[in-house]
PDB file of C-alpha atoms in Angstrom:
ATOM      1  CA  PRO F   5      40.420  29.148   0.739  1.00 77.00           C
ATOM      2  CA  VAL F   6      36.896  29.859  -0.504  1.00 81.00           C
ATOM      3  CA  GLY F   7      34.622  28.632  -3.103  1.00 79.00           C
ATOM      4  CA  LYS F   8      33.433  31.479  -5.862  1.00 80.00           C
ATOM      5  CA  ASP F   9      29.298  30.702  -4.351  1.00 80.00           C
ATOM      6  CA  GLN F  10      31.229  31.241  -0.249  1.00 86.00           C
ATOM      7  CA  VAL F  11      32.900  34.664  -0.281  1.00 90.00           C
ATOM      8  CA  GLN F  12      29.706  36.659   0.538  1.00 93.00           C
ATOM      9  CA  HIS F  13      30.036  34.111   4.190  1.00 93.00           C
ATOM     10  CA  LEU F  14      33.190  35.464   3.840  1.00 94.00           C
ATOM     11  CA  GLU F  15      32.248  39.164   3.341  1.00 95.00           C
ATOM     12  CA  ILE F  16      29.973  38.619   5.915  1.00 96.00           C
ATOM     13  CA  THR F  17      32.553  37.618   8.944  1.00 96.00           C
ATOM     14  CA  ARG F  18      34.442  39.961   7.102  1.00 96.00           C
ATOM     15  CA  ASP F  19      31.677  42.559   8.492  1.00 97.00           C
ATOM     16  CA  ILE F  20      31.515  41.590  11.313  1.00 97.00           C
ATOM     17  CA  ALA F  21      34.719  41.297  13.095  1.00 96.00           C
ATOM     18  CA  THR F  22      35.259  44.455  11.144  1.00 97.00           C
ATOM     19  CA  THR F  23      32.496  45.868  13.477  1.00 97.00           C
ATOM     20  CA  PHE F  24      33.723  44.551  16.400  1.00 96.00           C
ATOM     21  CA  ASN F  25      37.478  45.320  16.143  1.00 96.00           C
ATOM     22  CA  ASN F  26      36.349  49.127  15.444  1.00 96.00           C
ATOM     23  CA  GLN F  27      34.011  49.004  18.363  1.00 95.00           C
ATOM     24  CA  TYR F  28      36.111  47.250  21.171  1.00 94.00           C
ATOM     25  CA  GLY F  29      39.612  47.074  20.065  1.00 93.00           C
ATOM     26  CA  GLU F  30      41.616  44.511  17.777  1.00 93.00           C
ATOM     27  CA  THR F  31      40.154  41.433  19.014  1.00 93.00           C
ATOM     28  CA  PHE F  32      39.100  39.724  15.606  1.00 94.00           C
ATOM     29  CA  VAL F  33      41.507  38.643  12.594  1.00 94.00           C
ATOM     30  CA  VAL F  34      39.493  40.276   9.682  1.00 96.00           C
ATOM     31  CA  PRO F  35      39.674  36.912   6.699  1.00 94.00           C
ATOM     32  CA  GLU F  36      40.367  37.572   3.475  1.00 93.00           C
ATOM     33  CA  ALA F  37      38.992  35.170   0.594  1.00 90.00           C
ATOM     34  CA  LYS F  38      41.962  33.133  -1.692  1.00 90.00           C
ATOM     35  CA  VAL F  39      39.115  32.378  -4.579  1.00 86.00           C
ATOM     36  CA  ASP F  40      41.365  30.199  -7.339  1.00 78.00           C
ATOM     37  CA  ASN F  41      39.398  31.411 -10.199  1.00 75.00           C
ATOM     38  CA  ASN F  42      40.829  27.988 -12.472  1.00 67.00           C
ATOM     39  CA  VAL F  43      38.739  26.281 -10.228  1.00 65.00           C
ATOM     40  CA  MET F  44      35.226  25.398 -11.802  1.00 63.00           C
ATOM     41  CA  LEU F  45      32.115  24.588  -9.796  1.00 78.00           C
ATOM     42  CA  VAL F  46      31.731  20.940  -8.971  1.00 87.00           C
ATOM     43  CA  PRO F  47      28.892  19.750 -10.983  1.00 91.00           C
ATOM     44  CA  GLY F  48      25.570  17.836 -10.107  1.00 95.00           C
ATOM     45  CA  THR F  49      23.663  15.136 -11.076  1.00 97.00           C
ATOM     46  CA  ASP F  50      22.109  17.725 -13.145  1.00 96.00           C
ATOM     47  CA  GLY F  51      24.537  19.253 -14.274  1.00 93.00           C
ATOM     48  CA  GLN F  52      23.293  22.598 -11.932  1.00 94.00           C
ATOM     49  CA  LYS F  53      26.063  23.175  -8.499  1.00 89.00           C
ATOM     50  CA  MET F  54      26.480  20.528  -6.486  1.00 91.00           C
ATOM     51  CA  SER F  55      24.285  21.059  -3.637  1.00 90.00           C
ATOM     52  CA  LYS F  56      22.422  18.840  -0.890  1.00 92.00           C
ATOM     53  CA  SER F  57      19.885  21.521  -0.785  1.00 93.00           C
ATOM     54  CA  TYR F  58      19.242  20.769  -5.100  1.00 95.00           C
ATOM     55  CA  GLY F  59      19.472  16.996  -4.044  1.00 95.00           C
ATOM     56  CA  ASN F  60      22.081  16.602  -6.917  1.00 96.00           C
ATOM     57  CA  THR F  61      25.243  14.792  -4.778  1.00 96.00           C
ATOM     58  CA  ILE F  62      26.836  12.153  -5.100  1.00 97.00           C
ATOM     59  CA  ASN F  63      27.450  10.583  -1.769  1.00 97.00           C
ATOM     60  CA  ILE F  64      31.501   8.657  -1.864  1.00 98.00           C
ATOM     61  CA  PHE F  65      30.947   6.592   1.237  1.00 98.00           C
ATOM     62  CA  LEU F  66      27.468   4.807   0.001  1.00 98.00           C
ATOM     63  CA  ASP F  67      27.705   0.957  -0.515  1.00 97.00           C
ATOM     64  CA  GLU F  68      28.513   0.149  -3.855  1.00 97.00           C
ATOM     65  CA  LYS F  69      25.219  -0.395  -4.958  1.00 98.00           C
ATOM     66  CA  GLY F  70      23.812   2.385  -3.833  1.00 98.00           C
ATOM     67  CA  LEU F  71      27.145   4.948  -5.191  1.00 98.00           C
ATOM     68  CA  LYS F  72      25.740   3.058  -8.653  1.00 98.00           C
ATOM     69  CA  LYS F  73      22.572   4.346  -8.566  1.00 98.00           C
ATOM     70  CA  GLN F  74      23.582   7.901  -7.816  1.00 97.00           C
ATOM     71  CA  ILE F  75      26.050   8.166 -10.527  1.00 98.00           C
ATOM     72  CA  GLY F  76      22.893   6.363 -13.277  1.00 98.00           C
ATOM     73  CA  THR F  77      21.179   9.541 -12.347  1.00 97.00           C
ATOM     74  CA  ILE F  78      23.475  12.225 -14.368  1.00 98.00           C
ATOM     75  CA  VAL F  79      21.823  13.934 -16.713  1.00 98.00           C
ATOM     76  CA  THR F  80      23.142  13.494 -20.066  1.00 97.00           C
ATOM     77  CA  ASP F  81      21.678  14.089 -23.495  1.00 96.00           C
ATOM     78  CA  SER F  82      20.115  11.639 -26.135  1.00 95.00           C
ATOM     79  CA  THR F  83      23.103  11.248 -28.624  1.00 96.00           C
ATOM     80  CA  PRO F  84      23.174   8.068 -30.101  1.00 96.00           C
ATOM     81  CA  LEU F  85      25.416   5.480 -28.549  1.00 95.00           C
ATOM     82  CA  GLU F  86      27.087   5.558 -31.984  1.00 96.00           C
ATOM     83  CA  GLU F  87      27.978   8.869 -32.183  1.00 97.00           C
ATOM     84  CA  PRO F  88      30.675  11.018 -30.798  1.00 98.00           C
ATOM     85  CA  LYS F  89      29.527  13.205 -28.484  1.00 98.00           C
ATOM     86  CA  ASN F  90      31.391  16.147 -26.682  1.00 97.00           C
ATOM     87  CA  PRO F  91      33.341  15.562 -23.630  1.00 97.00           C
ATOM     88  CA  ASP F  92      32.932  19.542 -22.868  1.00 96.00           C
ATOM     89  CA  THR F  93      29.648  19.206 -22.376  1.00 96.00           C
ATOM     90  CA  CYS F  94      28.936  16.217 -20.489  1.00 97.00           C
ATOM     91  CA  ASN F  95      28.257  16.249 -16.566  1.00 97.00           C
ATOM     92  CA  VAL F  96      29.798  12.494 -16.832  1.00 98.00           C
ATOM     93  CA  PHE F  97      32.669  14.155 -18.079  1.00 97.00           C
ATOM     94  CA  ALA F  98      33.093  16.886 -15.612  1.00 95.00           C
ATOM     95  CA  LEU F  99      32.909  14.626 -12.367  1.00 96.00           C
ATOM     96  CA  TYR F 100      35.488  12.138 -14.026  1.00 97.00           C
ATOM     97  CA  LYS F 101      37.802  14.979 -14.751  1.00 95.00           C
ATOM     98  CA  LEU F 102      37.378  16.026 -10.890  1.00 93.00           C
ATOM     99  CA  ILE F 103      39.509  13.003 -10.171  1.00 95.00           C
ATOM    100  CA  ALA F 104      41.309  11.392 -12.993  1.00 97.00           C
ATOM    101  CA  THR F 105      44.410  12.004 -14.019  1.00 97.00           C
ATOM    102  CA  ALA F 106      45.518  13.402 -17.132  1.00 97.00           C
ATOM    103  CA  GLU F 107      46.020  10.293 -19.407  1.00 98.00           C
ATOM    104  CA  GLN F 108      43.067   8.697 -17.819  1.00 98.00           C
ATOM    105  CA  GLN F 109      41.004  11.803 -19.348  1.00 98.00           C
ATOM    106  CA  ALA F 110      43.012  12.242 -22.278  1.00 98.00           C
ATOM    107  CA  GLU F 111      41.356   8.498 -23.015  1.00 98.00           C
ATOM    108  CA  MET F 112      38.049   8.841 -22.101  1.00 98.00           C
ATOM    109  CA  ARG F 113      38.043  12.239 -24.068  1.00 98.00           C
ATOM    110  CA  LYS F 114      39.662   9.818 -27.175  1.00 98.00           C
ATOM    111  CA  LYS F 115      36.363   7.283 -26.631  1.00 98.00           C
ATOM    112  CA  TYR F 116      34.105   9.933 -26.356  1.00 98.00           C
ATOM    113  CA  LEU F 117      34.651  11.771 -29.677  1.00 98.00           C
ATOM    114  CA  GLY F 118      35.207   8.097 -31.579  1.00 97.00           C
ATOM    115  CA  GLY F 119      32.264   7.887 -31.194  1.00 95.00           C
ATOM    116  CA  ASN F 120      30.321   3.752 -29.931  1.00 97.00           C
ATOM    117  CA  TYR F 121      31.202   5.040 -26.638  1.00 97.00           C
ATOM    118  CA  GLY F 122      27.623   5.469 -24.534  1.00 97.00           C
ATOM    119  CA  TYR F 123      27.206   7.597 -21.049  1.00 98.00           C
ATOM    120  CA  GLY F 124      26.349   3.653 -19.592  1.00 97.00           C
ATOM    121  CA  HIS F 125      29.877   3.353 -20.044  1.00 98.00           C
ATOM    122  CA  ALA F 126      31.171   6.412 -19.370  1.00 98.00           C
ATOM    123  CA  LYS F 127      28.908   5.975 -15.655  1.00 98.00           C
ATOM    124  CA  ALA F 128      30.979   2.760 -15.377  1.00 98.00           C
ATOM    125  CA  GLU F 129      34.355   4.246 -15.615  1.00 98.00           C
ATOM    126  CA  LEU F 130      33.377   6.813 -13.467  1.00 98.00           C
ATOM    127  CA  LEU F 131      32.127   4.407 -10.731  1.00 98.00           C
ATOM    128  CA  ALA F 132      35.226   2.621 -10.883  1.00 98.00           C
ATOM    129  CA  LEU F 133      37.507   5.460 -10.434  1.00 98.00           C
ATOM    130  CA  MET F 134      35.390   6.939  -7.902  1.00 98.00           C
ATOM    131  CA  MET F 135      35.917   2.948  -5.989  1.00 98.00           C
ATOM    132  CA  GLU F 136      39.685   3.194  -6.603  1.00 98.00           C
ATOM    133  CA  HIS F 137      39.889   6.733  -5.565  1.00 98.00           C
ATOM    134  CA  PHE F 138      37.841   7.091  -1.958  1.00 98.00           C
ATOM    135  CA  LYS F 139      38.876   3.152  -1.365  1.00 98.00           C
ATOM    136  CA  THR F 140      40.639   4.522   1.796  1.00 98.00           C
ATOM    137  CA  GLU F 141      38.747   7.149   2.709  1.00 98.00           C
ATOM    138  CA  ARG F 142      35.598   4.203   1.913  1.00 98.00           C
ATOM    139  CA  GLU F 143      37.188   2.087   4.068  1.00 98.00           C
ATOM    140  CA  ILE F 144      38.249   4.657   7.195  1.00 97.00           C
ATOM    141  CA  PHE F 145      34.401   5.616   7.033  1.00 97.00           C
ATOM    142  CA  ASN F 146      32.910   2.499   7.331  1.00 97.00           C
ATOM    143  CA  ARG F 147      35.580   1.388  10.198  1.00 97.00           C
ATOM    144  CA  LEU F 148      34.330   4.698  12.110  1.00 97.00           C
ATOM    145  CA  MET F 149      30.805   3.792  11.407  1.00 97.00           C
ATOM    146  CA  GLU F 150      31.545   0.346  12.776  1.00 97.00           C
ATOM    147  CA  ASN F 151      33.373   1.585  15.504  1.00 98.00           C
ATOM    148  CA  GLU F 152      31.086   4.230  17.518  1.00 96.00           C
ATOM    149  CA  LYS F 153      33.708   4.221  20.784  1.00 97.00           C
ATOM    150  CA  GLU F 154      36.657   4.979  18.153  1.00 97.00           C
ATOM    151  CA  LEU F 155      34.822   7.674  16.346  1.00 97.00           C
ATOM    152  CA  ASP F 156      33.323   9.227  19.777  1.00 97.00           C
ATOM    153  CA  ALA F 157      37.085   9.175  21.093  1.00 98.00           C
ATOM    154  CA  ILE F 158      38.364  10.925  17.616  1.00 97.00           C
ATOM    155  CA  LEU F 159      35.165  13.602  18.266  1.00 97.00           C
ATOM    156  CA  LEU F 160      35.901  14.131  21.790  1.00 98.00           C
ATOM    157  CA  GLU F 161      40.091  15.258  20.372  1.00 98.00           C
ATOM    158  CA  GLY F 162      38.530  17.417  17.761  1.00 97.00           C
ATOM    159  CA  ALA F 163      36.188  19.529  20.396  1.00 98.00           C
ATOM    160  CA  ASP F 164      39.104  19.291  22.707  1.00 97.00           C
ATOM    161  CA  LYS F 165      41.478  20.793  20.197  1.00 96.00           C
ATOM    162  CA  ALA F 166      38.699  23.618  19.178  1.00 96.00           C
ATOM    163  CA  ARG F 167      38.141  24.346  22.858  1.00 96.00           C
ATOM    164  CA  LYS F 168      41.746  24.937  23.734  1.00 93.00           C
ATOM    165  CA  VAL F 169      41.732  27.736  20.280  1.00 90.00           C
ATOM    166  CA  ILE F 170      38.316  29.300  21.090  1.00 94.00           C
ATOM    167  CA  SER F 171      38.971  30.155  24.623  1.00 95.00           C
ATOM    168  CA  GLY F 172      41.802  32.232  24.582  1.00 91.00           C
ATOM    169  CA  VAL F 173      39.543  34.051  21.363  1.00 92.00           C
ATOM    170  CA  LEU F 174      36.563  33.957  23.565  1.00 94.00           C
ATOM    171  CA  ASN F 175      38.404  35.795  26.718  1.00 93.00           C
ATOM    172  CA  LYS F 176      39.884  38.579  24.636  1.00 93.00           C
ATOM    173  CA  VAL F 177      36.718  39.000  23.281  1.00 94.00           C
ATOM    174  CA  ARG F 178      35.342  39.280  27.396  1.00 94.00           C
ATOM    175  CA  LYS F 179      37.792  41.604  28.276  1.00 93.00           C
ATOM    176  CA  ASN F 180      37.379  43.615  25.665  1.00 92.00           C
ATOM    177  CA  LEU F 181      33.339  43.927  25.984  1.00 92.00           C
ATOM    178  CA  GLY F 182      34.423  44.515  30.424  1.00 91.00           C
ATOM    179  CA  TYR F 183      33.305  41.259  31.686  1.00 89.00           C
ATOM    180  CA  ARG F 184      36.441  40.634  32.681  1.00 71.00           C
TER     181      ARG F 184
END
């Protein structure tokens, strides 16, 4: 599974694998992209596609103060507090929908459409939801950041698993290239 914006990377991989396989025999599995067209791009704080290179990400592993500051930078329009707002064009609501239940989404939508609900309120609800939704992941991250030995052990275990998988493929590549 890949996002729509990653298909071109998979196409390059397909081209390389196909060319190699045609020249040296079946070696690599040629990947097929599986894109769910119902999945939208994750919006960044500025409404564009979220990307580190755009500087518009939200780091869920920041402390609460830092996370609140990032959420506070989400771009909104200048609709006055008392006026109804359109949740379908709001960056805060778009991010909220990604992790909220259907009931939570419906409740926030109702608040947007009812007026007397500001973007600051919505951002506060997004922060609270993120803190709750990612609570376990944040706890694990913080524990690992404070325990370098445990983190190193996990990374070594992952490297060992990867090495076992790739060694078979590399042996096949070497054989097909005439090095074995």
